[in-house]
Amino acid sequence: MSTPTKSPIPKSLQPFLSGPKKLLINGQWVAAKSGKTFDVFDPATDQVVAQVAEGDAADVELAVAAARKAFDDGPWTKMTASQRSQIIWKIGDLIEQNADQLAQLETLDNGKPVGVAKAADVALAADMFRYMAGWATKIEGNTIPLNVPYAPGAQFHAYTLREPVGVVGQIIPWNFPLLMGAWKLGPALAVGCTIILKPAEQTPLSAIRLGELCLEAGLPDGVLNIVTGFGETAGAAIAGHDGVDKVAFTGSTEVGKLIVNAATGNLKKVTLELGGKSPNVVYDDADLETAIAGAADAIFFNQGQVCSAGSRLFVQQGVYEEVVAGVSEIARNMKVGNGFDASTQMGPLVSREQHERVTGYLKAGLEAGAIASAGGGPIEGDGYFVQPTVLKNATAEMSVVREEIFGPVVTAMPFKDDSEIIGHANDTSYGLAAGIWTRDISKAHKFAKSVKAGTVWVNCYSIFDAALPFGGYKQSGWGREMGHAALENYLQTKSVCVNL
Ligand code: NAI
Ligand code: MG
């Protein structure tokens, strides 16, 4: 395995990185009221690359007031849907026009390979805005025939209006910083909400750039406010604010529960996209070459920092050794390094904290009796690198099998047949995604029906599309992102009943 190398930060980013980055409040870039800033690190080198305003409750107060004014007074909420649609579409265009810079910011902030950032994160973000731009003009209610048993002979004309929920707080994580922004902003803007967005403290840069692009696209003042800062201060202030009508969160299940508690003050609506421990099942009748490559990609994509990662690999016993050997070989040959190197296949983890968390799990797993058939520990050096790891001999009660590691670590476990696999697959408090590899279509569909997961991939993994709903069963969350299902998060239904 190659060792991480250092690459210079692209010169083209220097103008954006110079000077502390500010908060976006009411269409203006402003310092935090406290005057405080925090450091942003390059995870490949552990060097500080930018300073960003540290917003807290006082700034959230201003952001909520701006969003409220923009919602109550317009012009955003008074525009035609077609006008809103054109602005949202333009955001997609501007993302595409700035694709290289946005991809570089993701690599600098998050560590992921720059080619992946451009092909996946940036392209999907642009597409999300365009998909949602199309929905803006298609938000419709119904006309409903009434029967009212206690008003015989009376005639009514009844219909529903679909209205934006109002001011929304959106708290996003660091694994796909730009894309999570797009997933959240797209549907909220399409229906006419106004927003306070809080990016993760580890990765605020692309959200700030996205804010600039939103203004350039013509988004009116106060529609999008961005408060960079920490979860316990800025995030908690958004979740607990009585002036916020709805909060949407992506992150850990632990913080998801805090958000639910914080929302009780004004009973704001809550949607959550949380952790996962997704089963990925390989049957002996699968096309093994594709399944092995797919199983490796399911866990190693984005350094394993994917909520839907295929982190529990179940392989039918007859092909267990072959599949584990294949995935392990891919792991051992992966080029781990700085995301700015064109040859890098896997970058560093996002932060020192995440590096400690993942290496802590590896240690616990190995001590409990799991055996690493590839990787198994950190990679020494300045950045937050770990080895792509395949663990054998893991058992159902180990923390590496039960808990979300959020790193490039897969546990590979054998199974006998159909009778036991659903039990194994569903033996988790999570339910975000699942994968199955087989040539038997009825086996695949039966599995898809019985597995408790919001997304099931058959003979593929990690396929995301703006049109395909994504979200969790069980403790993986509430509500769906993407697709028209995402619009539901930001709409409420008003029934109007007219006596004719
Ligand atoms: P986190 O859940 O603490 O952070 C996610 C977002 O929530 C960030 O913007 C953070 O500032 C904010 N936040 C944190 N505490 C908050 C609070 N009390 N009130 C309001 N907002 C708050 O995740 P963290 O600590 O960065 O990672 C821990 C674990 O969470 C990871 O190892 C992984 O297992 C999981 N995770 C899952 C993600 C997913 O996509 N579902 C994304 C990120 C982390
Ligand atoms: Mg946290």
Coordinates of C-alpha atoms and ligand atoms in Angstrom, one line a residue:
M1 CA 0.0 0.0 0.0
S2 CA 1.3 3.4 -0.9
T3 CA 1.8 6.0 1.7
P4 CA 0.0 9.4 1.7
T5 CA 1.7 12.2 -0.1
K6 CA 1.4 15.9 0.2
S7 CA 0.0 18.0 -2.6
P8 CA -0.1 21.7 -2.8
I9 CA -3.5 23.4 -2.4
P10 CA -4.6 24.6 -5.9
K11 CA -3.6 28.2 -6.3
S12 CA -7.0 29.0 -7.8
L13 CA -8.5 28.5 -4.3
Q14 CA -6.3 31.1 -2.6
P15 CA -8.6 34.1 -3.2
F16 CA -11.5 32.2 -1.8
L17 CA -9.6 31.0 1.2
S18 CA -8.0 34.3 2.2
G19 CA -9.5 36.3 5.0
P20 CA -12.0 34.8 7.5
K21 CA -15.1 33.5 5.7
K22 CA -18.3 35.1 7.0
L23 CA -21.9 34.2 7.8
L24 CA -24.7 34.9 5.2
I25 CA -27.5 36.7 6.9
N26 CA -30.2 38.6 5.0
G27 CA -28.2 38.7 1.8
Q28 CA -25.0 40.1 3.5
W29 CA -21.8 38.4 4.4
V30 CA -21.1 39.4 8.1
A31 CA -18.8 38.4 10.9
A32 CA -20.2 36.5 13.9
K33 CA -21.6 38.9 16.6
S34 CA -19.0 37.5 19.0
G35 CA -16.2 38.2 16.5
K36 CA -15.0 34.7 16.9
T37 CA -13.7 32.4 14.1
F38 CA -12.6 28.8 14.0
D39 CA -10.0 26.9 12.0
V40 CA -10.7 24.6 9.1
F41 CA -8.2 21.8 8.5
D42 CA -7.0 19.9 5.5
P43 CA -7.5 16.3 6.6
A44 CA -4.7 15.1 4.3
T45 CA -2.1 17.3 6.0
D46 CA -3.5 18.4 9.4
Q47 CA -2.8 22.0 8.3
V48 CA -5.1 24.9 8.9
V49 CA -6.4 26.1 5.5
A50 CA -9.1 28.7 6.4
Q51 CA -10.7 30.6 9.2
V52 CA -14.5 30.7 9.3
A53 CA -16.9 32.8 11.4
E54 CA -18.1 31.0 14.5
G55 CA -21.8 31.7 14.6
D56 CA -23.8 31.0 17.8
A57 CA -27.2 31.6 19.3
A58 CA -26.9 35.4 18.7
D59 CA -26.3 35.0 15.0
V60 CA -29.0 32.3 14.7
E61 CA -31.4 34.9 16.2
L62 CA -30.5 37.3 13.3
A63 CA -30.7 34.6 10.7
V64 CA -34.2 33.4 11.9
A65 CA -35.4 37.0 11.9
A66 CA -34.2 37.5 8.3
A67 CA -35.7 34.2 7.2
R68 CA -39.0 35.1 8.9
K69 CA -39.1 38.4 7.2
A70 CA -38.3 36.9 3.8
F71 CA -41.1 34.3 4.3
D72 CA -43.7 36.7 5.6
D73 CA -43.0 39.7 3.3
G74 CA -41.7 38.2 0.2
P75 CA -40.6 38.7 -2.6
W76 CA -39.7 34.9 -2.6
T77 CA -43.0 33.7 -1.3
K78 CA -44.9 36.1 -3.5
M79 CA -43.1 35.2 -6.8
T80 CA -44.7 32.8 -9.2
A81 CA -43.6 29.2 -9.0
S82 CA -42.1 29.6 -12.4
Q83 CA -39.9 32.5 -11.3
R84 CA -38.7 30.5 -8.3
S85 CA -38.1 27.6 -10.6
Q86 CA -35.8 29.6 -12.8
I87 CA -33.7 30.8 -9.9
I88 CA -33.3 27.2 -8.6
W89 CA -32.4 26.0 -12.1
K90 CA -29.8 28.7 -12.3
I91 CA -28.2 27.5 -9.0
G92 CA -27.7 24.1 -10.8
D93 CA -26.1 25.9 -13.8
L94 CA -23.8 27.8 -11.6
I95 CA -22.7 24.7 -9.7
E96 CA -21.9 23.1 -13.0
Q97 CA -20.0 26.2 -14.2
N98 CA -17.9 26.2 -10.9
A99 CA -17.6 22.4 -10.8
D100 CA -13.8 22.4 -10.6
Q101 CA -13.6 24.9 -7.8
L102 CA -16.4 23.2 -5.8
A103 CA -14.7 19.8 -6.2
Q104 CA -11.4 21.2 -5.0
L105 CA -13.1 22.8 -1.9
E106 CA -14.6 19.4 -1.1
T107 CA -11.2 17.7 -1.4
L108 CA -9.5 20.3 0.7
D109 CA -12.2 20.3 3.4
N110 CA -13.3 16.6 3.5
G111 CA -10.3 14.8 1.9
K112 CA -12.1 12.9 -0.8
P113 CA -10.4 12.3 -4.2
V114 CA -11.0 15.4 -6.3
G115 CA -12.2 13.3 -9.3
V116 CA -14.8 11.6 -7.2
A117 CA -15.9 15.0 -5.8
K118 CA -16.4 16.3 -9.3
A119 CA -18.1 13.3 -10.8
A120 CA -20.3 12.5 -7.8
D121 CA -20.8 15.3 -5.3
V122 CA -20.8 18.2 -7.6
A123 CA -22.7 16.6 -10.5
L124 CA -25.4 15.2 -8.1
A125 CA -25.7 18.6 -6.4
A126 CA -26.3 20.4 -9.7
D127 CA -28.8 17.7 -10.8
M128 CA -30.7 18.0 -7.5
F129 CA -31.4 21.7 -8.0
R130 CA -32.5 21.1 -11.5
Y131 CA -34.8 18.2 -10.5
M132 CA -36.3 20.3 -7.8
A133 CA -36.6 23.3 -10.1
G134 CA -39.0 21.2 -12.1
W135 CA -41.2 20.4 -9.1
A136 CA -41.6 24.1 -8.1
T137 CA -44.3 24.5 -10.8
K138 CA -46.0 21.2 -10.0
I139 CA -47.1 21.6 -6.3
E140 CA -50.8 21.0 -6.5
G141 CA -53.7 20.2 -4.2
N142 CA -56.8 18.1 -4.9
T143 CA -60.5 18.7 -5.4
I144 CA -62.4 16.4 -3.1
P145 CA -66.0 15.3 -3.3
L146 CA -67.7 15.3 0.1
N147 CA -70.4 13.1 1.5
V148 CA -71.1 14.7 5.0
P149 CA -73.7 12.3 6.5
Y150 CA -75.2 14.9 8.9
A151 CA -75.8 17.5 6.2
P152 CA -78.1 15.6 3.7
G153 CA -78.7 17.5 0.5
A154 CA -76.0 20.1 1.2
Q155 CA -73.5 20.8 -1.6
F156 CA -69.8 21.6 -0.9
H157 CA -66.8 22.4 -3.0
A158 CA -63.8 21.2 -1.2
Y159 CA -60.1 21.4 -2.1
T160 CA -56.6 21.3 -0.7
L161 CA -53.9 23.8 -0.8
R162 CA -50.3 22.7 -0.5
E163 CA -48.4 25.4 1.4
P164 CA -44.7 25.8 2.4
V165 CA -44.1 25.0 6.1
G166 CA -42.3 28.3 6.7
V167 CA -38.9 29.0 8.1
V168 CA -36.7 25.9 8.1
G169 CA -33.5 25.1 9.9
Q170 CA -31.2 22.6 8.1
I171 CA -28.2 21.1 9.9
I172 CA -25.9 19.0 7.7
P173 CA -22.9 16.8 8.1
W174 CA -19.4 16.6 6.7
N175 CA -19.3 13.5 4.6
F176 CA -20.9 15.1 1.4
P177 CA -20.9 18.8 2.4
L178 CA -22.1 20.3 -0.9
L179 CA -24.4 17.5 -1.8
M180 CA -26.1 17.4 1.6
G181 CA -26.6 21.1 1.2
A182 CA -28.3 20.5 -2.2
W183 CA -30.5 17.7 -0.8
K184 CA -31.7 20.0 1.9
L185 CA -32.0 23.3 0.0
G186 CA -33.5 21.9 -3.3
P187 CA -36.9 20.8 -2.0
A188 CA -37.2 23.6 0.6
L189 CA -36.6 26.3 -2.1
A190 CA -38.9 24.5 -4.6
V191 CA -41.9 24.8 -2.3
G192 CA -41.1 28.4 -1.2
C193 CA -39.6 28.0 2.3
T194 CA -36.9 30.2 3.7
I195 CA -33.8 28.7 5.3
I196 CA -31.1 28.8 8.0
L197 CA -28.4 26.3 6.9
K198 CA -25.7 25.1 9.3
P199 CA -22.9 23.2 7.6
A200 CA -20.7 20.9 9.7
E201 CA -17.9 22.6 11.5
Q202 CA -15.4 20.2 9.9
T203 CA -16.4 21.2 6.3
P204 CA -18.1 24.6 5.9
L205 CA -16.3 25.8 2.8
S206 CA -18.4 24.5 -0.1
A207 CA -21.6 25.6 1.6
I208 CA -20.2 29.1 1.8
R209 CA -19.4 29.0 -1.9
L210 CA -22.8 27.6 -2.6
G211 CA -24.3 30.6 -0.7
E212 CA -22.4 32.9 -3.0
L213 CA -23.7 31.1 -6.0
C214 CA -27.3 31.2 -4.7
L215 CA -27.0 35.0 -4.4
E216 CA -25.5 35.2 -7.9
A217 CA -28.5 33.1 -9.2
G218 CA -30.8 35.8 -7.9
L219 CA -32.1 34.3 -4.6
P220 CA -33.6 37.2 -2.7
D221 CA -32.1 38.4 0.6
G222 CA -33.0 36.4 3.6
V223 CA -34.2 33.3 1.7
L224 CA -31.0 31.4 2.5
N225 CA -29.0 32.3 5.6
I226 CA -25.9 30.3 6.4
V227 CA -24.6 30.2 10.0
T228 CA -21.3 28.4 10.2
G229 CA -20.4 27.2 13.7
F230 CA -20.5 24.3 16.1
G231 CA -23.3 21.8 16.8
E232 CA -23.7 22.4 20.5
T233 CA -24.0 26.2 20.0
A234 CA -25.2 27.2 16.5
G235 CA -26.9 23.8 15.8
A236 CA -28.7 23.6 19.1
A237 CA -29.9 27.2 18.8
I238 CA -31.5 26.4 15.4
A239 CA -33.1 23.1 16.7
G240 CA -34.5 24.9 19.8
H241 CA -35.6 28.2 18.2
D242 CA -39.4 28.9 18.4
G243 CA -39.2 31.0 15.3
V244 CA -38.2 27.9 13.2
D245 CA -41.1 26.0 11.9
K246 CA -39.3 22.9 10.8
V247 CA -35.8 21.4 11.3
A248 CA -34.1 18.9 8.9
F249 CA -31.1 17.1 10.2
T250 CA -28.5 14.7 8.8
G251 CA -25.9 13.3 11.1
S252 CA -25.5 10.9 14.0
T253 CA -28.5 9.1 15.6
E254 CA -27.3 10.4 19.0
V255 CA -27.6 14.0 17.8
G256 CA -30.8 13.2 16.0
K257 CA -32.4 12.3 19.3
L258 CA -31.2 15.6 20.8
I259 CA -32.8 17.5 17.8
V260 CA -36.1 15.7 18.5
N261 CA -35.9 16.8 22.2
A262 CA -35.0 20.4 21.3
A263 CA -37.9 20.6 18.9
T264 CA -40.5 20.0 21.6
G265 CA -40.6 23.7 22.6
N266 CA -42.7 24.8 19.6
L267 CA -43.3 21.3 18.3
K268 CA -41.6 22.2 15.1
K269 CA -41.7 19.5 12.4
V270 CA -38.6 17.3 12.3
T271 CA -37.1 15.1 9.6
L272 CA -33.9 13.1 10.3
E273 CA -31.5 11.2 8.1
L274 CA -29.3 9.3 10.5
G275 CA -26.8 6.5 10.7
G276 CA -26.8 3.0 9.3
K277 CA -25.2 -0.4 9.5
S278 CA -26.4 -1.7 6.2
P279 CA -26.3 -5.4 5.2
N280 CA -24.8 -6.3 1.8
V281 CA -25.6 -9.9 0.9
V282 CA -23.7 -11.9 -1.7
Y283 CA -25.3 -15.2 -2.8
D284 CA -23.3 -18.1 -4.3
D285 CA -25.2 -17.7 -7.6
A286 CA -24.1 -14.0 -8.0
D287 CA -21.8 -12.8 -10.8
L288 CA -18.9 -12.9 -8.3
E289 CA -16.6 -10.6 -10.1
T290 CA -19.2 -7.8 -10.1
A291 CA -20.3 -8.6 -6.6
I292 CA -16.7 -8.5 -5.2
A293 CA -16.0 -5.1 -6.8
G294 CA -19.4 -3.9 -5.7
A295 CA -18.9 -5.0 -2.1
A296 CA -15.6 -3.2 -2.0
D297 CA -17.1 -0.1 -3.4
A298 CA -20.1 -0.3 -1.1
I299 CA -17.7 0.1 1.9
F300 CA -14.7 2.0 0.6
F301 CA -16.5 4.8 -1.3
N302 CA -15.9 8.1 0.4
Q303 CA -13.5 6.5 2.9
G304 CA -16.5 4.5 4.3
Q305 CA -18.0 7.8 5.6
V306 CA -21.4 7.0 4.0
C307 CA -24.5 6.6 6.1
S308 CA -25.7 3.8 3.7
A309 CA -22.3 2.1 3.4
G310 CA -22.5 -1.7 3.0
S311 CA -20.6 -2.3 6.3
R312 CA -22.0 -5.7 7.1
L313 CA -21.1 -8.0 4.3
F314 CA -22.9 -11.4 4.4
V315 CA -21.5 -14.0 2.0
Q316 CA -23.1 -17.4 1.3
Q317 CA -20.8 -20.0 2.8
G318 CA -19.7 -21.8 -0.4
V319 CA -18.2 -18.6 -1.8
Y320 CA -17.2 -16.9 1.4
E321 CA -13.5 -17.4 1.2
E322 CA -13.4 -16.4 -2.5
V323 CA -15.4 -13.2 -1.9
V324 CA -13.5 -12.2 1.2
A325 CA -10.2 -12.8 -0.6
G326 CA -11.4 -10.7 -3.5
V327 CA -12.5 -7.8 -1.4
S328 CA -9.4 -8.0 0.7
E329 CA -7.2 -7.9 -2.4
I330 CA -9.0 -4.7 -3.6
A331 CA -8.5 -3.2 -0.1
R332 CA -4.8 -4.0 -0.1
N333 CA -4.2 -2.5 -3.5
M334 CA -6.1 0.7 -3.0
K335 CA -4.0 3.8 -3.4
V336 CA -4.6 5.8 -0.2
G337 CA -3.4 9.4 -0.3
N338 CA -4.0 13.1 -0.8
G339 CA -7.2 13.7 -2.7
F340 CA -5.5 16.2 -4.9
D341 CA -3.3 13.4 -6.4
A342 CA -5.0 12.1 -9.5
S343 CA -4.1 8.5 -8.7
T344 CA -5.6 8.5 -5.2
Q345 CA -8.5 6.1 -4.7
M346 CA -9.1 6.8 -1.1
G347 CA -8.4 10.0 0.9
P348 CA -8.0 10.6 4.6
L349 CA -10.9 10.5 7.1
V350 CA -12.5 13.9 7.7
S351 CA -11.0 14.8 11.1
R352 CA -8.7 13.8 13.9
E353 CA -11.8 12.9 16.0
Q354 CA -13.1 10.6 13.3
H355 CA -9.7 9.1 12.9
E356 CA -9.6 8.3 16.6
R357 CA -13.2 6.9 16.5
V358 CA -12.4 4.6 13.6
T359 CA -9.1 3.3 14.9
G360 CA -10.7 2.8 18.3
Y361 CA -13.3 0.5 16.7
L362 CA -10.6 -1.4 14.8
K363 CA -8.7 -1.9 18.1
A364 CA -11.9 -3.0 19.9
G365 CA -12.8 -5.4 17.0
L366 CA -9.3 -7.0 16.9
E367 CA -9.2 -7.4 20.7
A368 CA -12.7 -9.0 20.6
G369 CA -11.4 -11.7 18.2
A370 CA -12.0 -10.3 14.7
I371 CA -9.2 -11.0 12.3
A372 CA -8.1 -8.4 9.7
S373 CA -7.7 -10.1 6.3
A374 CA -6.8 -6.6 4.9
G375 CA -5.7 -3.4 6.7
G376 CA -6.6 -3.2 10.4
G377 CA -5.1 0.1 11.6
P378 CA -4.1 3.7 10.9
I379 CA -1.5 4.8 8.4
E380 CA 1.2 6.8 10.1
G381 CA 1.8 10.4 9.0
D382 CA 0.3 13.8 9.3
G383 CA -3.1 13.3 7.8
Y384 CA -6.0 11.3 9.1
F385 CA -5.5 8.1 7.1
V386 CA -6.6 4.6 7.9
Q387 CA -6.1 1.3 6.0
P388 CA -9.1 -0.1 4.0
T389 CA -10.0 -3.0 6.3
V390 CA -11.8 -6.3 5.9
L391 CA -12.6 -8.1 9.2
K392 CA -13.3 -11.8 9.4
N393 CA -14.4 -13.8 12.5
A394 CA -16.6 -11.0 13.6
T395 CA -19.7 -12.1 15.6
A396 CA -23.1 -10.5 15.9
E397 CA -22.5 -9.0 19.4
M398 CA -19.2 -7.2 18.6
S399 CA -19.2 -3.4 18.5
V400 CA -17.7 -3.5 15.0
V401 CA -20.8 -5.4 13.8
R402 CA -23.4 -3.5 15.9
E403 CA -22.3 0.1 15.7
E404 CA -21.8 2.5 12.9
I405 CA -18.0 2.9 12.4
F406 CA -18.2 5.4 9.5
G407 CA -14.9 4.5 8.1
P408 CA -13.4 2.0 5.5
V409 CA -14.1 -1.1 7.7
V410 CA -16.3 -4.0 6.6
T411 CA -17.1 -7.1 8.6
A412 CA -17.5 -10.2 6.4
M413 CA -19.7 -12.9 7.8
P414 CA -20.8 -16.2 6.2
F415 CA -24.5 -17.3 6.0
K416 CA -26.0 -20.7 5.1
D417 CA -29.2 -20.0 3.1
D418 CA -32.4 -18.0 2.6
S419 CA -33.8 -19.2 5.9
E420 CA -31.3 -17.3 8.0
I421 CA -30.2 -14.3 6.0
I422 CA -33.2 -12.0 6.6
G423 CA -32.7 -12.5 10.4
H424 CA -29.1 -11.4 10.1
A425 CA -29.8 -8.5 7.8
N426 CA -32.5 -7.1 10.1
D427 CA -30.5 -7.7 13.3
T428 CA -29.7 -4.0 13.7
S429 CA -31.3 -0.9 15.2
Y430 CA -30.7 0.8 11.8
G431 CA -32.6 0.5 8.5
L432 CA -31.1 2.8 5.9
A433 CA -30.1 0.6 3.0
A434 CA -29.4 -3.0 2.0
G435 CA -27.7 -4.7 -1.0
I436 CA -28.2 -8.1 -2.5
W437 CA -26.1 -9.8 -5.3
T438 CA -27.8 -12.8 -7.0
R439 CA -28.8 -14.0 -10.4
D440 CA -32.1 -15.3 -9.0
I441 CA -34.7 -12.5 -9.4
S442 CA -37.3 -14.0 -7.1
K443 CA -34.7 -14.3 -4.3
A444 CA -33.8 -10.6 -4.9
H445 CA -37.4 -9.4 -4.8
K446 CA -38.2 -11.5 -1.7
F447 CA -35.2 -10.0 0.1
A448 CA -36.2 -6.5 -1.0
K449 CA -39.6 -7.1 0.4
S450 CA -38.5 -8.5 3.8
V451 CA -35.5 -6.3 4.6
K452 CA -36.3 -3.3 6.8
A453 CA -34.4 -0.6 4.9
G454 CA -35.3 2.5 3.1
T455 CA -33.3 1.7 -0.1
V456 CA -32.5 -1.8 -1.5
W457 CA -29.9 -2.2 -4.2
V458 CA -30.0 -5.3 -6.3
N459 CA -26.7 -6.2 -8.2
C460 CA -25.5 -2.6 -7.5
Y461 CA -24.8 -0.4 -4.6
S462 CA -24.6 3.3 -3.7
I463 CA -26.7 4.3 -6.7
F464 CA -28.2 7.8 -5.9
D465 CA -30.4 9.9 -8.0
A466 CA -32.3 13.1 -7.4
A467 CA -35.5 11.3 -8.4
L468 CA -35.0 8.3 -6.0
P469 CA -36.3 8.7 -2.5
F470 CA -33.7 8.0 0.3
G471 CA -34.2 7.7 4.0
G472 CA -34.4 5.4 6.9
Y473 CA -36.5 2.7 8.6
K474 CA -36.1 2.2 12.3
Q475 CA -33.5 4.4 14.0
S476 CA -32.1 5.6 10.6
G477 CA -34.5 8.4 10.5
W478 CA -37.8 10.1 9.8
G479 CA -38.9 11.2 6.3
R480 CA -37.3 10.9 2.9
E481 CA -34.8 13.0 1.0
M482 CA -34.8 13.4 -2.8
G483 CA -37.6 12.4 -5.2
H484 CA -41.0 14.0 -4.8
A485 CA -41.2 12.4 -1.3
A486 CA -38.8 15.1 -0.1
L487 CA -41.3 17.8 -0.9
E488 CA -43.6 16.4 1.8
N489 CA -41.0 17.4 4.4
Y490 CA -41.5 21.1 3.5
L491 CA -45.2 21.2 2.7
Q492 CA -48.4 21.2 4.7
T493 CA -51.9 20.6 3.5
K494 CA -54.7 23.1 4.0
S495 CA -58.3 21.9 3.5
V496 CA -60.8 24.4 2.2
C497 CA -64.5 23.6 2.4
V498 CA -67.0 25.9 0.7
N499 CA -70.8 25.6 1.2
L500 CA -72.3 26.2 -2.3
Ligands
NAI1 P1 -22.9 14.9 14.5 O1 -24.2 14.3 14.4 O2 -22.4 15.5 15.8 O3 -22.8 16.2 13.4 C1 -23.7 16.4 12.3 C2 -24.2 17.8 12.3 O4 -24.9 18.1 13.5 C3 -23.1 18.9 12.3 O5 -23.5 20.0 11.6 C4 -23.0 19.3 13.8 O6 -22.4 20.5 14.0 C5 -24.4 19.2 14.2 N1 -24.6 19.0 15.7 C6 -23.9 18.4 16.5 N2 -24.4 18.4 17.8 C7 -25.5 19.1 17.7 C8 -26.5 19.5 18.6 N3 -26.5 19.2 19.9 N4 -27.6 20.3 18.1 C9 -27.7 20.6 16.8 N5 -26.8 20.2 15.9 C10 -25.7 19.5 16.3 O7 -21.8 13.9 13.9 P2 -20.3 13.8 14.2 O8 -20.0 14.0 15.7 O9 -19.5 14.7 13.3 O10 -20.0 12.3 13.8 C11 -20.2 11.3 14.7 C12 -20.8 10.1 14.0 O11 -22.1 10.4 13.4 C13 -20.0 9.5 12.8 O12 -19.0 8.7 13.3 C14 -21.1 8.8 12.1 O13 -21.3 7.5 12.7 C15 -22.4 9.6 12.3 N6 -22.6 10.5 11.2 C16 -23.6 10.2 10.3 C17 -23.8 10.9 9.2 C18 -24.9 10.6 8.2 O14 -24.8 10.9 7.0 N7 -26.0 10.0 8.6 C19 -23.0 12.1 8.8 C20 -22.1 12.4 9.9 C21 -21.9 11.6 11.0
MG2 MG -20.9 15.1 17.2

